Every structure is written in C-alpha cells, then in structure tokens.
Tab-separated table of C-alpha atoms in Angstrom:
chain	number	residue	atom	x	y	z
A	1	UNK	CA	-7.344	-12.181	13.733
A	2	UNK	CA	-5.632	-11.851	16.994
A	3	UNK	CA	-4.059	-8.351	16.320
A	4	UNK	CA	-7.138	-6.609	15.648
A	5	UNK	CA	-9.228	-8.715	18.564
A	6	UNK	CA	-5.889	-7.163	20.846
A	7	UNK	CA	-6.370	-3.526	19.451
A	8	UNK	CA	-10.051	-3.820	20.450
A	9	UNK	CA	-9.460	-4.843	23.694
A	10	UNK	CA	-7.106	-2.377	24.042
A	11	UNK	CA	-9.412	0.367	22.963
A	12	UNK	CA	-12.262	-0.739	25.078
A	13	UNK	CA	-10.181	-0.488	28.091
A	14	UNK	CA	-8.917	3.067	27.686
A	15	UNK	CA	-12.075	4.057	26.997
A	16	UNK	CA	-14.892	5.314	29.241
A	17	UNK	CA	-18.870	4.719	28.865
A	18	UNK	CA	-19.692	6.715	25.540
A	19	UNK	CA	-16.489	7.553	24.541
A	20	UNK	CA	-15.373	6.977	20.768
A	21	UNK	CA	-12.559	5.378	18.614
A	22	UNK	CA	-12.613	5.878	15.402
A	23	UNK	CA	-9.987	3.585	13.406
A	24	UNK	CA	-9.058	4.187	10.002
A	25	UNK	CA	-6.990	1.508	8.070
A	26	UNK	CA	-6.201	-0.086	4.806
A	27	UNK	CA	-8.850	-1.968	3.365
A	28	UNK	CA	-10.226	-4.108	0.429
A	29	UNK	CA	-13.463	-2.652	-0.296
A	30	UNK	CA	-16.706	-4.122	-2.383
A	31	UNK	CA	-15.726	-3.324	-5.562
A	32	UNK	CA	-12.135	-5.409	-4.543
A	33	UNK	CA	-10.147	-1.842	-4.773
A	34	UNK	CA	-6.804	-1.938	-2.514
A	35	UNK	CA	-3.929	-0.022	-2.124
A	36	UNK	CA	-2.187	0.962	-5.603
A	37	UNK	CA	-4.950	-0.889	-7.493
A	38	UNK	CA	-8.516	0.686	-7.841
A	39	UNK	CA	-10.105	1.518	-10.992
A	40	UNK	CA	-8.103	4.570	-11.958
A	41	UNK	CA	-5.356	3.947	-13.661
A	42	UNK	CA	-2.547	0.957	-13.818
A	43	UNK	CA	-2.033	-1.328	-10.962
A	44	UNK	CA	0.888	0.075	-8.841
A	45	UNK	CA	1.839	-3.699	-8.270
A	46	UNK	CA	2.040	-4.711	-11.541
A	47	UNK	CA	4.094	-1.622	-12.354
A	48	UNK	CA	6.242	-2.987	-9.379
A	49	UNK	CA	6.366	-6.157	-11.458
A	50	UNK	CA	7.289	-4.704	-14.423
A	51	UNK	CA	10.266	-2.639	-13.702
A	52	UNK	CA	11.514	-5.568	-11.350
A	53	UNK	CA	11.283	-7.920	-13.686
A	54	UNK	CA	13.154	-5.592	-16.420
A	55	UNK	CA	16.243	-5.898	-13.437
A	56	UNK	CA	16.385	-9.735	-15.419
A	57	UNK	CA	15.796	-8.705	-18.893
A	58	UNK	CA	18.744	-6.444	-18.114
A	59	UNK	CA	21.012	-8.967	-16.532
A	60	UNK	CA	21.109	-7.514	-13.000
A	61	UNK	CA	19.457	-10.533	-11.095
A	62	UNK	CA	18.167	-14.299	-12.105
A	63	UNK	CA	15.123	-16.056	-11.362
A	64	UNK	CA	15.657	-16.553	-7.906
A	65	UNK	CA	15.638	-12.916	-7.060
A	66	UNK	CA	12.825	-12.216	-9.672
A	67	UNK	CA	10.842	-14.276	-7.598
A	68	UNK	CA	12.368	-13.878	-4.806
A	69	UNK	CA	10.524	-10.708	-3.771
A	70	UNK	CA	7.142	-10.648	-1.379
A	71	UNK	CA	4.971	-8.188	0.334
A	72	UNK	CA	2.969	-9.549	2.968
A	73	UNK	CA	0.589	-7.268	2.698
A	74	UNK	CA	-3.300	-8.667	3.804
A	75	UNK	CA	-5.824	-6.037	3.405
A	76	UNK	CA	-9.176	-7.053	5.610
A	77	UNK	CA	-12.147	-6.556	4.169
A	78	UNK	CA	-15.112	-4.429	5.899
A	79	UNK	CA	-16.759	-7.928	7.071
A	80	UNK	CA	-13.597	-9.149	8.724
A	81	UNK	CA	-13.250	-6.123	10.301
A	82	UNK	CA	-16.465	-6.584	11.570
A	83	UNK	CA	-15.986	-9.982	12.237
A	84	UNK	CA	-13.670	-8.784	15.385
A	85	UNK	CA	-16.455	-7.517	17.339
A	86	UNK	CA	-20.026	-9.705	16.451
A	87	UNK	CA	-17.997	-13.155	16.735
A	88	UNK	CA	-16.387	-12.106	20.057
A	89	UNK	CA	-19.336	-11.698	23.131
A	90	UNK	CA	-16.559	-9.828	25.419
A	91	UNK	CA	-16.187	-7.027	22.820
A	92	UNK	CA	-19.276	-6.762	21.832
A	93	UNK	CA	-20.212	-6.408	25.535
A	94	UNK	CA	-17.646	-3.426	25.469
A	95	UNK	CA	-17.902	-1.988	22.138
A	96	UNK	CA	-20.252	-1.004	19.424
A	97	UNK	CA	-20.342	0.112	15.895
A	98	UNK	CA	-21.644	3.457	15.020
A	99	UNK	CA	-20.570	3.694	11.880
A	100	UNK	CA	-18.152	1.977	9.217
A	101	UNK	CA	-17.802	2.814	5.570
A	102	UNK	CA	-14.887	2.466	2.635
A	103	UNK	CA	-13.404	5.012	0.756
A	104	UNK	CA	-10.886	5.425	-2.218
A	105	UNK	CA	-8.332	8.290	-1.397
A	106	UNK	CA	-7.478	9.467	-4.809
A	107	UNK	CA	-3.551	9.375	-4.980
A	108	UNK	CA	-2.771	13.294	-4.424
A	109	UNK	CA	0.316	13.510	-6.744
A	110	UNK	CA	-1.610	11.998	-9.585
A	111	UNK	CA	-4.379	14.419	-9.283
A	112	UNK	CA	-2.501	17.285	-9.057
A	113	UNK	CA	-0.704	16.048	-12.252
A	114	UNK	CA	-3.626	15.288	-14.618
A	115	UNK	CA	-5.336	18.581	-12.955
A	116	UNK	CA	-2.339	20.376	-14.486
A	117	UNK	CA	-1.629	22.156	-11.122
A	118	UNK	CA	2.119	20.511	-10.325
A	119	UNK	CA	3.432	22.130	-13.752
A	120	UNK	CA	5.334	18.842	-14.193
A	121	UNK	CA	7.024	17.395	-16.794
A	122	UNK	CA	6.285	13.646	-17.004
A	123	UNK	CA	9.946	12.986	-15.570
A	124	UNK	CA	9.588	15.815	-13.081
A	125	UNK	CA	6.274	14.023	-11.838
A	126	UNK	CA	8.297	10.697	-11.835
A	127	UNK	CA	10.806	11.828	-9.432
A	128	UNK	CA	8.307	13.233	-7.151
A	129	UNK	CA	5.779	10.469	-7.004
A	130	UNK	CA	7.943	7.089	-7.370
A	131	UNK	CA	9.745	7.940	-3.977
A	132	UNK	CA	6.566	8.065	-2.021
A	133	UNK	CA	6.244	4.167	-2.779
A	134	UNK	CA	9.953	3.771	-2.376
A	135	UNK	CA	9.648	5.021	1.121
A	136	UNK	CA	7.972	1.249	2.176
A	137	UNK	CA	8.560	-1.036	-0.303
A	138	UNK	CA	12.326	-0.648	-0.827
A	139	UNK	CA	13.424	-2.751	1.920
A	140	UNK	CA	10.978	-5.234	0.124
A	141	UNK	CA	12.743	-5.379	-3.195
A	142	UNK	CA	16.061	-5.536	-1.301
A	143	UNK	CA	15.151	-8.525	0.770
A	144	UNK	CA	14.888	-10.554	-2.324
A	145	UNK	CA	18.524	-10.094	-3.449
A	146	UNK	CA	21.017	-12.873	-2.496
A	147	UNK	CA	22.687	-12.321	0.635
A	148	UNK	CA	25.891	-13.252	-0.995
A	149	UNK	CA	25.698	-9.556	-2.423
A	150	UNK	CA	27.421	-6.642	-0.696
A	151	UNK	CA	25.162	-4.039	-0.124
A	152	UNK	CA	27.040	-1.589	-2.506
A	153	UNK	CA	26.171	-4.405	-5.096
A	154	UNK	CA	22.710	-4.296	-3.925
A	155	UNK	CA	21.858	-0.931	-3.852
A	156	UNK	CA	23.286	-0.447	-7.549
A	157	UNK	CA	20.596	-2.931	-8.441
A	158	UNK	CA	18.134	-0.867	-6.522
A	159	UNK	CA	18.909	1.900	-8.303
A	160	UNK	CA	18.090	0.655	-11.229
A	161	UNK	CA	15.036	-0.761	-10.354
A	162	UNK	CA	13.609	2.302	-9.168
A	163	UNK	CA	14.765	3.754	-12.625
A	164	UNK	CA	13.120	1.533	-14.303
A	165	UNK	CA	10.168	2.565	-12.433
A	166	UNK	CA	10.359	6.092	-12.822
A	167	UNK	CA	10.799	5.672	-16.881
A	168	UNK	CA	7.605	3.593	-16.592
A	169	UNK	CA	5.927	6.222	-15.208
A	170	UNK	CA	7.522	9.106	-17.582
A	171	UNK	CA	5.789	7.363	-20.599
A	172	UNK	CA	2.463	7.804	-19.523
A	173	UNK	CA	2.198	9.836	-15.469
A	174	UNK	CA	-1.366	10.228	-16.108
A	175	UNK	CA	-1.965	6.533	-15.451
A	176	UNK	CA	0.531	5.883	-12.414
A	177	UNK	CA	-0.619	6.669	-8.976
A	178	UNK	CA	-0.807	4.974	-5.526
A	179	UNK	CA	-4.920	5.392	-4.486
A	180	UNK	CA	-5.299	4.505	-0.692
A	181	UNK	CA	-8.622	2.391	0.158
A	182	UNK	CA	-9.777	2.693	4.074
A	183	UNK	CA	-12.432	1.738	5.859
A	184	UNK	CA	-13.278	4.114	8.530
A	185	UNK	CA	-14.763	2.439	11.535
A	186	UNK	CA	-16.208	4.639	14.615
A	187	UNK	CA	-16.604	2.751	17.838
A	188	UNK	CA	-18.213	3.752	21.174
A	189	UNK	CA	-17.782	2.295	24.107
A	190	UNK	CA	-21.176	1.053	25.911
C-alpha cells in the first residue's frame, strides 16, 4: 500500500544508522481478532448493527439509511505489514525488522467492570463506555442519513441510536467492550 511504503520512507530518512522506530497500529492478527471483535465478548460491530438497525424497527430511518452506513476501516495483517519492506529493495536497503508481534489490548472499561473495581451499575457502565466508541464512529452513523435532513433532525436520530446502544449494553455490560488488536513493529535503520 502506498501509505505505509510513504511512512517507511519517511522513517528511514529521519533516521540515522542504528536508530529505531517502533510503530504500533491496528491490526488483524492470526487468530482474525480486530478492533471491537476478538474472542471476548460480543462483536462491537454487530452491536453497532443492532442498535442501528432498531433506528428502522422504530421508524426513525428506511432502508436507505440502514444501509446507508460504512466504515472504511482495513486492518493489515502482520504479513502485509511486512510486505512493505521485503517486496520493496529501497527499504529494505534502509530498514530492517527487529522485531514484530500482535497483541489484544483488553478493553480497559470492560475489565474494570467484570473485575468489580468501577462500582458500576450496568447503566452507569453504559454511559461511560458507549461514548468512547461514539468519539469516532459518530460522524459515521451520521453520514448515512439523507442530506435532505436538518441536522437538528439528524442528531435526534443520533440520539437515539446511541440509546439504543447504551440499553444494549445495560442488559448484559459484562459482554460489551471495544478490545484493541496491534501489531507492534520495531525498525532500525541499517
């Protein structure tokens, strides 16, 4: 991909004979674990789905809008991130690999919920968690409202949305999280 072949050229410039970059990013790892869907819990996505799709049940938007929303969101893989410097001769000239590696990132809120350390109800821990994932994706949901809409008619609908979401999440917390996946990459410059 031509963003991450720019980043490495980038780096490789700035950097001077043994120095390091280490890049940490969103990933898909091995077990196909990404962002708000690893093997803990219910898929943040499909929880997206859910409550959006309730915004039709409810009479708030029609099919176009239901499917009018996308995220175009492309996690890369360990080998594709690889890919960037043993298919290109200049940066591997430049750059190499000391280490790489994937890890899950537990979501924090969740943990601290099930540990019993937020002393939470499962509302409370609603309304704390569900705006860390409105903090990004809003703008998202938004998008896929007509444009014939004023915004005061859209943001009524996004209000509900995001209520649906949180009532979701109030039935069972324990399940509802947002896990981060990385690969951590360390580079050196040769």
């Amino acid at each position: 991909a031509k963003d991450w072949k720019a980043i490495l050229e980038a780096r490789a410039k700035e950097l001077v004979p043994g120095g390091r970059f280490v890049c940490v990013n969103f990933c898909k790892n091995s077990d196909g674990y990404f962002l708000g869907q690893t093997d803990v819990g219910e898929s943040m996505w499909d929880s997206f789905q859910t409550s959006w799709d309730q915004l039709m049940e409810q009479g708030l938007i029609d099919e176009e809008e239901r499917l009018g929303v996308s995220f175009p969101n492309y996690y890369r893989t360990k080998d594709e991130f690889l890919e960037g410097i043993q298919n290109d001769k200049d940066i591997a000239k430049q750059l190499k690999i000391v280490s790489i590696e994937e890890r899950v990132v537990r979501c924090p809120y969740r943990e601290l919920y099930v540990s019993g350390k937020s002393n939470k109800s499962p509302r409370e821990y609603a309304e704390w968690f569900v705006p860390t994932t409105k903090t990004w994706s809003h703008s998202t949901f938004k998008s896929g409202l007509k444009s014939t809409r004023s915004e005061d008619e859209k943001e009524e609908i996004m209000e509900q949305f995001w209520e649906n979401y949180m009532r979701l999440v109030t039935k069972n917390p324990e399940v509802h999280g947002m896990d981060y996946v990385h690969v951590y990459i360390v580079f050196e410059k040769i």
